[in-house]
Short mmCIF file of C-alpha atoms and ligand atoms in Angstrom, two decimals:
data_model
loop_
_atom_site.label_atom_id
_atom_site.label_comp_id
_atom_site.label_asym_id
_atom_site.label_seq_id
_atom_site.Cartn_x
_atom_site.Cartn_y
_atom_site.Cartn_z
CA UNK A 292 -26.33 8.17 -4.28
CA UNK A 293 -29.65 6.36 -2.50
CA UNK A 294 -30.03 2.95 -1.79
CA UNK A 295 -27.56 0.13 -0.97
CA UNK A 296 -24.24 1.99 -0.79
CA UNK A 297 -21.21 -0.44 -1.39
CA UNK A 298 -17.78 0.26 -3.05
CA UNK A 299 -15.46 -2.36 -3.71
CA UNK A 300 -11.72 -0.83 -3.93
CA UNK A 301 -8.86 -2.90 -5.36
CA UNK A 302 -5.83 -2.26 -3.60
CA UNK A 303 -7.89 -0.58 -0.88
CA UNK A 304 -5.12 -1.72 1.64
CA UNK A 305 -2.55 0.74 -0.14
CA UNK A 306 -1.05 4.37 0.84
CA UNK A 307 -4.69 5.83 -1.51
CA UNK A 308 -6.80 3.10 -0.58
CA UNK A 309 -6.27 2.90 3.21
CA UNK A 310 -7.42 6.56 3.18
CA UNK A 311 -10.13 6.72 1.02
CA UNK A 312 -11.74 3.53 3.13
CA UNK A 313 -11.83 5.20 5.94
CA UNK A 314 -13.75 8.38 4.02
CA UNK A 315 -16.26 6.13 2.73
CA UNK A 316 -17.06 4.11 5.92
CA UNK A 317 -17.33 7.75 7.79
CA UNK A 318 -19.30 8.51 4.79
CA UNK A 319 -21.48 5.25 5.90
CA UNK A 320 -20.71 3.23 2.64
CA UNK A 321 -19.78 -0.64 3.32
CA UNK A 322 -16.71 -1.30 1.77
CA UNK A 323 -15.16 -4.20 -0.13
CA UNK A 324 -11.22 -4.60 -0.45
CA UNK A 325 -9.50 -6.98 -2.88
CA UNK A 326 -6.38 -7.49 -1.80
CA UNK A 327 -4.12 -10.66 -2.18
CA UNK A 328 -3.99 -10.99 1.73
CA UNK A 329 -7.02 -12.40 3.10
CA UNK A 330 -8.60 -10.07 6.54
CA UNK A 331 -11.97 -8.76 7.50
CA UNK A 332 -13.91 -6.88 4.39
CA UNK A 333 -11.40 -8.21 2.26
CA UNK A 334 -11.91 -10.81 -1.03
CA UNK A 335 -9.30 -12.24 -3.32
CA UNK A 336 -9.10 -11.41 -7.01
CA UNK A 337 -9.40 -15.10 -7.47
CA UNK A 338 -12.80 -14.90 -5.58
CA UNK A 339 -13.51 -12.22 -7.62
CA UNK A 340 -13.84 -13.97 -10.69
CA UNK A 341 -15.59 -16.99 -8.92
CA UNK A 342 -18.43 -15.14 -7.41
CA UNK A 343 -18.37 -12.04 -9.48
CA UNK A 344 -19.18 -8.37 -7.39
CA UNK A 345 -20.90 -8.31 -4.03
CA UNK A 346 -24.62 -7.88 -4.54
CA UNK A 347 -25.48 -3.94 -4.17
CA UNK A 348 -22.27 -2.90 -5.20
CA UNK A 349 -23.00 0.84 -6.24
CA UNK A 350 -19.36 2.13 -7.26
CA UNK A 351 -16.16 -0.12 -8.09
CA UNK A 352 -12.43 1.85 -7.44
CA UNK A 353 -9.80 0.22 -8.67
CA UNK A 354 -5.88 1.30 -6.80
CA UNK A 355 -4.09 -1.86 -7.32
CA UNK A 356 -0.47 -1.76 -8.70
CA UNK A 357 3.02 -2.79 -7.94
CA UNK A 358 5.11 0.13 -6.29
CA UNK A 359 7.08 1.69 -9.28
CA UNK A 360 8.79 3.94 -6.54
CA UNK A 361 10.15 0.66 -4.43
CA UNK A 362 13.98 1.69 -4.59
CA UNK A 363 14.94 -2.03 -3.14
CA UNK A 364 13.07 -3.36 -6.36
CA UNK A 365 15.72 -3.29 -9.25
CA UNK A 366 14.27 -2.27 -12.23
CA UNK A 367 14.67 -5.81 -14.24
CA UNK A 368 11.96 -6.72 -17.35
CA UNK A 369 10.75 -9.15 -14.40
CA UNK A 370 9.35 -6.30 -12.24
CA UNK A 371 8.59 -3.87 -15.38
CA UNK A 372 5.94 -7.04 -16.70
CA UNK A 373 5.26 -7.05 -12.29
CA UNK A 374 4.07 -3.07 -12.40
CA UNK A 375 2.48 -3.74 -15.84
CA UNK A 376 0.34 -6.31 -14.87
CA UNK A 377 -0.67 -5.59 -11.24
CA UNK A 378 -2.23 -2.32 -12.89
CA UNK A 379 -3.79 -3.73 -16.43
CA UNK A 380 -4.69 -7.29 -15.39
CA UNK A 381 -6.54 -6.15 -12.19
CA UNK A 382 -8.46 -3.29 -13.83
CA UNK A 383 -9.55 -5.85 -16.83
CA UNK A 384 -10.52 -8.16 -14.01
CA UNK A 385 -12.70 -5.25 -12.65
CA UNK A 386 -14.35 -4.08 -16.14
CA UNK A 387 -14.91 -7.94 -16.67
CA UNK A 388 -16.85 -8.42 -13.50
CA UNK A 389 -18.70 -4.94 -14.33
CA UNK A 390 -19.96 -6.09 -17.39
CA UNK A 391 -20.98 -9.36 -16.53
CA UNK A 392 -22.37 -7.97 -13.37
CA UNK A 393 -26.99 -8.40 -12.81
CA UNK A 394 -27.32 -4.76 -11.52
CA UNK A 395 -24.26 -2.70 -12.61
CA UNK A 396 -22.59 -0.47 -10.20
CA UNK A 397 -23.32 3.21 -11.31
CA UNK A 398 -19.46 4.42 -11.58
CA UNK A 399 -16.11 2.67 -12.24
CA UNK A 400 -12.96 4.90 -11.06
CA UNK A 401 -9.79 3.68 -12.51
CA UNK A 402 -6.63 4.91 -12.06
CA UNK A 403 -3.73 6.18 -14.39
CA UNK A 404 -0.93 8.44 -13.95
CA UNK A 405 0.72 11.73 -15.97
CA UNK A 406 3.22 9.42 -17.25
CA UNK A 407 0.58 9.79 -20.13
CA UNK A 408 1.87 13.19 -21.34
CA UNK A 409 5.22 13.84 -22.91
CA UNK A 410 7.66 15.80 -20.39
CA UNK A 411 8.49 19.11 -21.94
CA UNK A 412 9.52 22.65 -20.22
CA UNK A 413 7.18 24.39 -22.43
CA UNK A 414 3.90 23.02 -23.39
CA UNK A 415 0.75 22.74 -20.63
CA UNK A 416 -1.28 19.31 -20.93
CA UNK A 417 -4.66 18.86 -20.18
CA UNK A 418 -7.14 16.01 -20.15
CA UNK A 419 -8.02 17.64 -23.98
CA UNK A 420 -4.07 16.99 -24.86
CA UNK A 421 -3.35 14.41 -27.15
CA UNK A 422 -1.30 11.62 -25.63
CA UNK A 423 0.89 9.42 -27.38
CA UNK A 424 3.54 5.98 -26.92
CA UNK A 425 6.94 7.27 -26.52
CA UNK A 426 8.22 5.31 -23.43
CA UNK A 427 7.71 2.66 -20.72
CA UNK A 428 5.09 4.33 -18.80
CA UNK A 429 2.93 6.25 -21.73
CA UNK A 430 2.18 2.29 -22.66
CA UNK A 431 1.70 1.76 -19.33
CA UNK A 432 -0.97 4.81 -19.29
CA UNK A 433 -2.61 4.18 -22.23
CA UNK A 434 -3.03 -0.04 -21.62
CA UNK A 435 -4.08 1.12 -17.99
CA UNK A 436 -7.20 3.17 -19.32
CA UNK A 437 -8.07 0.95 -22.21
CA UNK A 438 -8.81 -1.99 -19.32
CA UNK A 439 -10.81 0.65 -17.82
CA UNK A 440 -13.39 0.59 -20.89
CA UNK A 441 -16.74 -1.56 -20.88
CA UNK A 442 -18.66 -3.04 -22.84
CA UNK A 443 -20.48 -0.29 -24.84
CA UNK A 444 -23.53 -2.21 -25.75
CA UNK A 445 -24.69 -2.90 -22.23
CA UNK A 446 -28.15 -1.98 -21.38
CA UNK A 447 -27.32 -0.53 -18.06
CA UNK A 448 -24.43 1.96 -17.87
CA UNK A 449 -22.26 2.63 -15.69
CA UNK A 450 -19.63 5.82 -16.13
CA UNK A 451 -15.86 5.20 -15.94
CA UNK A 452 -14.00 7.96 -14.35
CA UNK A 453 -10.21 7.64 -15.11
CA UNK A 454 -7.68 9.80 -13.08
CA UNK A 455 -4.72 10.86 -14.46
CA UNK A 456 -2.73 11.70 -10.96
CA UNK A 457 0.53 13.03 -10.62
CA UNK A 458 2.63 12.58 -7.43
CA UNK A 459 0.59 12.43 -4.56
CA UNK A 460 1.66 13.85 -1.31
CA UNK A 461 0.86 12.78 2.15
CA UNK A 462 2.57 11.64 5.17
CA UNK A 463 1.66 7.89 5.04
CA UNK A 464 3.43 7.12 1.73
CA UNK A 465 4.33 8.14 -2.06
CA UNK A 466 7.10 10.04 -2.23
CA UNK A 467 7.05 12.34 1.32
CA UNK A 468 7.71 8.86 3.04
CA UNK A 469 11.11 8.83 1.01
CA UNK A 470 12.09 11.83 1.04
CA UNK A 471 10.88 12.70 4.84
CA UNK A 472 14.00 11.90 6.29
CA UNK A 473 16.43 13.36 4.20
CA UNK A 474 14.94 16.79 4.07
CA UNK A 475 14.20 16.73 7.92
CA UNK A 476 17.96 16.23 8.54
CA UNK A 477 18.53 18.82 6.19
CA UNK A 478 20.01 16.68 3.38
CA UNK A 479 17.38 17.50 1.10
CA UNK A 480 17.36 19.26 -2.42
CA UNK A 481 16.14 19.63 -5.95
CA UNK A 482 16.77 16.57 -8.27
CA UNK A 483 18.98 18.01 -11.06
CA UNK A 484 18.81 21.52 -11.67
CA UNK A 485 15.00 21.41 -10.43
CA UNK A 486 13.73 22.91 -13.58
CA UNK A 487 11.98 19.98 -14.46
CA UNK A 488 7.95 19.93 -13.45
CA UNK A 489 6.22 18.28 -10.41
CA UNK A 490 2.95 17.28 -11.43
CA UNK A 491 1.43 16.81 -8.09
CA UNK A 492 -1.76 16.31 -5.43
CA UNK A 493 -2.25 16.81 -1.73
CA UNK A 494 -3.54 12.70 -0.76
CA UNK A 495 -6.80 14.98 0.58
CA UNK A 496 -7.61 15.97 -2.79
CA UNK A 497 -6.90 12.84 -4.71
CA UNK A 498 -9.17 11.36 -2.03
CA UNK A 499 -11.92 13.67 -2.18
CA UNK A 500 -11.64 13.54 -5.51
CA UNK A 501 -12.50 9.74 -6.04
CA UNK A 502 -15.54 10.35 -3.67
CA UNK A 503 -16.69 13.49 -5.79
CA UNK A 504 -16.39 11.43 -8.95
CA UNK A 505 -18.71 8.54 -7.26
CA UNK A 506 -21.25 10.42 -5.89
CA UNK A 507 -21.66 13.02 -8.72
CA UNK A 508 -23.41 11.76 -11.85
CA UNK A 509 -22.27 14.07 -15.03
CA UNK A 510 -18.64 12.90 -14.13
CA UNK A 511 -17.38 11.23 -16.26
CA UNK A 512 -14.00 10.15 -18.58
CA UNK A 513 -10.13 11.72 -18.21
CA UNK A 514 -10.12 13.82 -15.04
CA UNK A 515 -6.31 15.19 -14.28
CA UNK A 516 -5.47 14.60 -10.61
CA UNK A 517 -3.03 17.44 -10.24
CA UNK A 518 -3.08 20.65 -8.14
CA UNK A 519 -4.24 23.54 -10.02
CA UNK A 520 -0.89 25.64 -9.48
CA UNK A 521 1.90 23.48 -11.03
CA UNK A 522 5.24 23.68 -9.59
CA UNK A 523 8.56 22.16 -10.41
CA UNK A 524 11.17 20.07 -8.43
CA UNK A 525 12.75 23.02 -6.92
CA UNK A 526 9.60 24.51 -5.93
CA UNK A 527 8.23 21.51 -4.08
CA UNK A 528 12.07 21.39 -2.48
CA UNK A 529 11.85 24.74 -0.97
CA UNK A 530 8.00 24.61 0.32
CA UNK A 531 8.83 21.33 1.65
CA UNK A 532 12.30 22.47 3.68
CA UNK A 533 10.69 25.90 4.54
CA UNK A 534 7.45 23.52 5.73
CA UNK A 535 10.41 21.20 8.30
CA UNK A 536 12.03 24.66 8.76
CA UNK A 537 15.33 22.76 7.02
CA UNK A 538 17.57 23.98 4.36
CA UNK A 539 17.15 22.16 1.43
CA UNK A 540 19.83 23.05 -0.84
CA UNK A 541 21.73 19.44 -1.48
CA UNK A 542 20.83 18.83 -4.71
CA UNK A 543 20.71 15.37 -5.87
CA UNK A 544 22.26 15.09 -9.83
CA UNK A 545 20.18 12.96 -12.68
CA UNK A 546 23.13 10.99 -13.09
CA UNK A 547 23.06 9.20 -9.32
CA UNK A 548 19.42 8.66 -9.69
CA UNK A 549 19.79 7.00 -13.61
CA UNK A 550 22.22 4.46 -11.60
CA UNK A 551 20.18 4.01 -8.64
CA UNK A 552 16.52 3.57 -10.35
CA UNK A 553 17.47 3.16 -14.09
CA UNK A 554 17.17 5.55 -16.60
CA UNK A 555 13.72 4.53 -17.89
CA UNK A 556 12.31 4.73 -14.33
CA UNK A 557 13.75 7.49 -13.48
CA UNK A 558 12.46 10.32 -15.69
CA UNK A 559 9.37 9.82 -13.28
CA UNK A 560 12.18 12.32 -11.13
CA UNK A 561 14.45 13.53 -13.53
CA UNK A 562 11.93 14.90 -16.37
CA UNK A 563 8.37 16.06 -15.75
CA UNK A 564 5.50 17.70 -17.90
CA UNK A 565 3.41 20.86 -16.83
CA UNK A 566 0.12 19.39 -16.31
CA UNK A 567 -3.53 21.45 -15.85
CA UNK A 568 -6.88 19.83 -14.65
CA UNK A 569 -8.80 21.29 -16.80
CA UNK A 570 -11.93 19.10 -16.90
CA UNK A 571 -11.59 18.72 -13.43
CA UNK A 572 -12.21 21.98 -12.50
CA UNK A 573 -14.62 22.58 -15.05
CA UNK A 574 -16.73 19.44 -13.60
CA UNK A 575 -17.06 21.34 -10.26
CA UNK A 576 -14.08 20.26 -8.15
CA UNK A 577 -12.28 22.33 -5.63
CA UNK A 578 -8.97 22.01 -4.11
CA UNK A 579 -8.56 21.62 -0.63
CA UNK A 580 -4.84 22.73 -0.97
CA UNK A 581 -3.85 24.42 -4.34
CA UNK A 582 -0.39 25.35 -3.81
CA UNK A 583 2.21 23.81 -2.98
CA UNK A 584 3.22 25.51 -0.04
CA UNK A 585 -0.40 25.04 1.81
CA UNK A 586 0.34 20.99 1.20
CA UNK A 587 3.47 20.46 2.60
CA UNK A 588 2.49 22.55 5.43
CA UNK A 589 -0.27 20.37 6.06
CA UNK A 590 1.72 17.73 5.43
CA UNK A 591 4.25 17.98 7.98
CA UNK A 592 2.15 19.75 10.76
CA UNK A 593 -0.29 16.73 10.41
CA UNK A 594 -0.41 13.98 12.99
N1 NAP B 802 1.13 7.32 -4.88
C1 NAP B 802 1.33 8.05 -5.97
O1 NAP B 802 2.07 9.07 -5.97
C2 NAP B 802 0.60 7.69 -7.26
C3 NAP B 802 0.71 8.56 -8.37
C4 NAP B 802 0.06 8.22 -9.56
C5 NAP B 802 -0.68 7.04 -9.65
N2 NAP B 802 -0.75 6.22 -8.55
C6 NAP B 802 -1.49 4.96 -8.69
O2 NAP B 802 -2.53 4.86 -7.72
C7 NAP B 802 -2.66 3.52 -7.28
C8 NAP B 802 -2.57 3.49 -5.76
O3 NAP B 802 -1.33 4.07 -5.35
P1 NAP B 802 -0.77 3.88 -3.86
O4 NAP B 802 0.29 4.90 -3.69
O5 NAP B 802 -1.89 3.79 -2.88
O6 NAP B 802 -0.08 2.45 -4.02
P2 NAP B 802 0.41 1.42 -2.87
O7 NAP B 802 0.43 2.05 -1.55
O8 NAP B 802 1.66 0.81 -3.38
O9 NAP B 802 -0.78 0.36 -2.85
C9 NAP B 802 -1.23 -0.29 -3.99
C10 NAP B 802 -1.93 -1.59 -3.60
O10 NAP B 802 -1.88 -2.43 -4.77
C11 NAP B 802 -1.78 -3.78 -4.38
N3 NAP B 802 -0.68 -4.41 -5.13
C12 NAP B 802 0.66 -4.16 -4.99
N4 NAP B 802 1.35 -4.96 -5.81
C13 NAP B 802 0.43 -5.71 -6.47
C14 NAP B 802 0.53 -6.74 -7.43
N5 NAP B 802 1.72 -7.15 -7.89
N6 NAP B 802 -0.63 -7.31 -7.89
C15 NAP B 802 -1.85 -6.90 -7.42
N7 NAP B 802 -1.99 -5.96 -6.49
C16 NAP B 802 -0.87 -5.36 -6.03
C17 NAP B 802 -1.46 -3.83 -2.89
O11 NAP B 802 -2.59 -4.40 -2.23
P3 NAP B 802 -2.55 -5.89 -1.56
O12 NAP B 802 -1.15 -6.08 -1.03
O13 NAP B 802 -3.58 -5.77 -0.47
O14 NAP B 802 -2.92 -6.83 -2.63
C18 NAP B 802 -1.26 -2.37 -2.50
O15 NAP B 802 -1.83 -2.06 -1.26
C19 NAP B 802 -1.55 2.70 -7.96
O16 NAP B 802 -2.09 2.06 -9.08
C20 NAP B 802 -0.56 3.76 -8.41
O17 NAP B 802 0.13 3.42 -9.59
C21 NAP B 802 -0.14 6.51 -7.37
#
């Protein structure tokens, strides 16, 4: 990408965001965050729709959204409307401001998650696979990449790249922050019988894979952000313990974790769906760490 080189990134203060900052500024691009805490580099949605995007803004990235995974947030209609709209209202905001924007930035990323695909032990989904509304987070999914679209008719395009990511694993947050504990004091396990897939990504990949999709030109549409080499819960168990060096045998039943979360948030845990990226191999990415045993290595051996 020539020229001015700035990225604005919505929830760029997050677990994602904070990492894929510092990327870009290494990578010399000035960066814009919106977050709804004022700081340096930093604008407020509400500024947002006052001024519109920063002039020279070459690529907008949009991470914002309401931690489904908070386990002190109960899971009341109040903070199910709280996820939905932190996700759909900011990306509309974005593809707004995109649209109405002089010079367009040349790529929109937006986020989305594999909620999209039906869990099922047998079939494979890829970015081809047809997705339909059966729950709270396929609407969720398929609201979430229908803000992403723009206006069709503009003169100038710009490509949106949506990412379908599954679980993403890294030290600084997701679901390794939650579970770091428990499996280093050997308390850790498969949820259920551990049958059920783990649709997953190493937080380098994910990252890397945002950048590749802004600085490479023929991407473009549904990109699945999962490891090539699927594994389920009891997989990711055992390379995580044997990573710590722990057992991790405990396992934790469906039923505790229906009570705890709710049922309807927790088949994010309890159920899963074998998930392939396809088009994102086929676009030219590579994997940093393909298996799950070279990520949670990294994982824990990282400082
Ligand atoms: N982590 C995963 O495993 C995973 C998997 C699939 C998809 N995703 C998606 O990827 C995106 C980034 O994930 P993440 O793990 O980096 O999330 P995160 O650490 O929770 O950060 C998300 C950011 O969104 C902003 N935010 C939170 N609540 C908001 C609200 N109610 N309204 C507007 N903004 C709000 C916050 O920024 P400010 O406080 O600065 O406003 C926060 O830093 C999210 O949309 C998430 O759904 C994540």
């Amino acid at each position: 990408m020539s020229g001015a080189r700035h990225i604005v990134i919505g929830g760029g203060t997050g677990f994602i965001g904070t990492q894929l900052c510092n990327i870009l500024r290494h990578k010399g691009y000035g960066i814009t965050v919106l977050s709804r805490m004022p700081g340096p580099q930093r604008m407020s949605w509400n500024d947002l729709h006052i001024k519109g995007l920063p002039k020279d803004t070459v690529a907008v990235v949009n991470l914002a959204g309401q931690n489904v995974m908070d386990f002190k947030r109960r899971w009341t209609p109040g903070f199910k409307q709280n996820v939905y709209n932190s996700r759909i209202n900011t990306t509309s905001s974005l593809a707004k401001m995109i649209n109405e924007a002089q010079n367009k930035p040349s790529v929109f990323v937006s986020m989305s998650g594999v909620g999209a695909y039906k869990p099922d032990k047998e079939q494979s989904y890829t970015e081809e696979s047809k997705c339909e509304e059966f729950d709270f987070f396929s609407k969720l999914c398929k609201n979430w990449e229908k803000a992403a679209t723009l206006n069709p008719e503009s003169k100038e395009r710009c490509r949106v790249v949506t990412i379908r990511s599954g679980v993403v694993l890294g030290k600084e947050g997701g679901m390794i922050k939650q579970l770091y504990l428990p499996f280093y004091l050997g308390l850790g396990g498969p949820v259920g019988n551990g049958s059920q897939y783990m649709p997953w990504i190493h937080i380098d990949d994910l990252t890397n894979l945002i950048v590749f999709s802004i600085e490479n030109a023929n991407v473009e549409g549904i990109l699945n952000g999962v490891a090539p080499t699927p594994c389920t819960n009891k997989e990711f168990s055992k390379a995580f313990g044997k990573a710590l060096r722990r057992p991790a045998f405990f396992p934790l039943p469906s039923s505790i974790l229906n009570i705890l979360l709710g049922k309807e948030r927790a088949v994010m845990i309890t159920d899963g769906q074998k998930v392939l990226p396809k088009r994102t191999k086929s676009v030219g990415f590579t994997y940093k760490y393909p298996d799950i045993e070279s990520a949670c290595k990294a994982i824990v051996t990282s400082t």
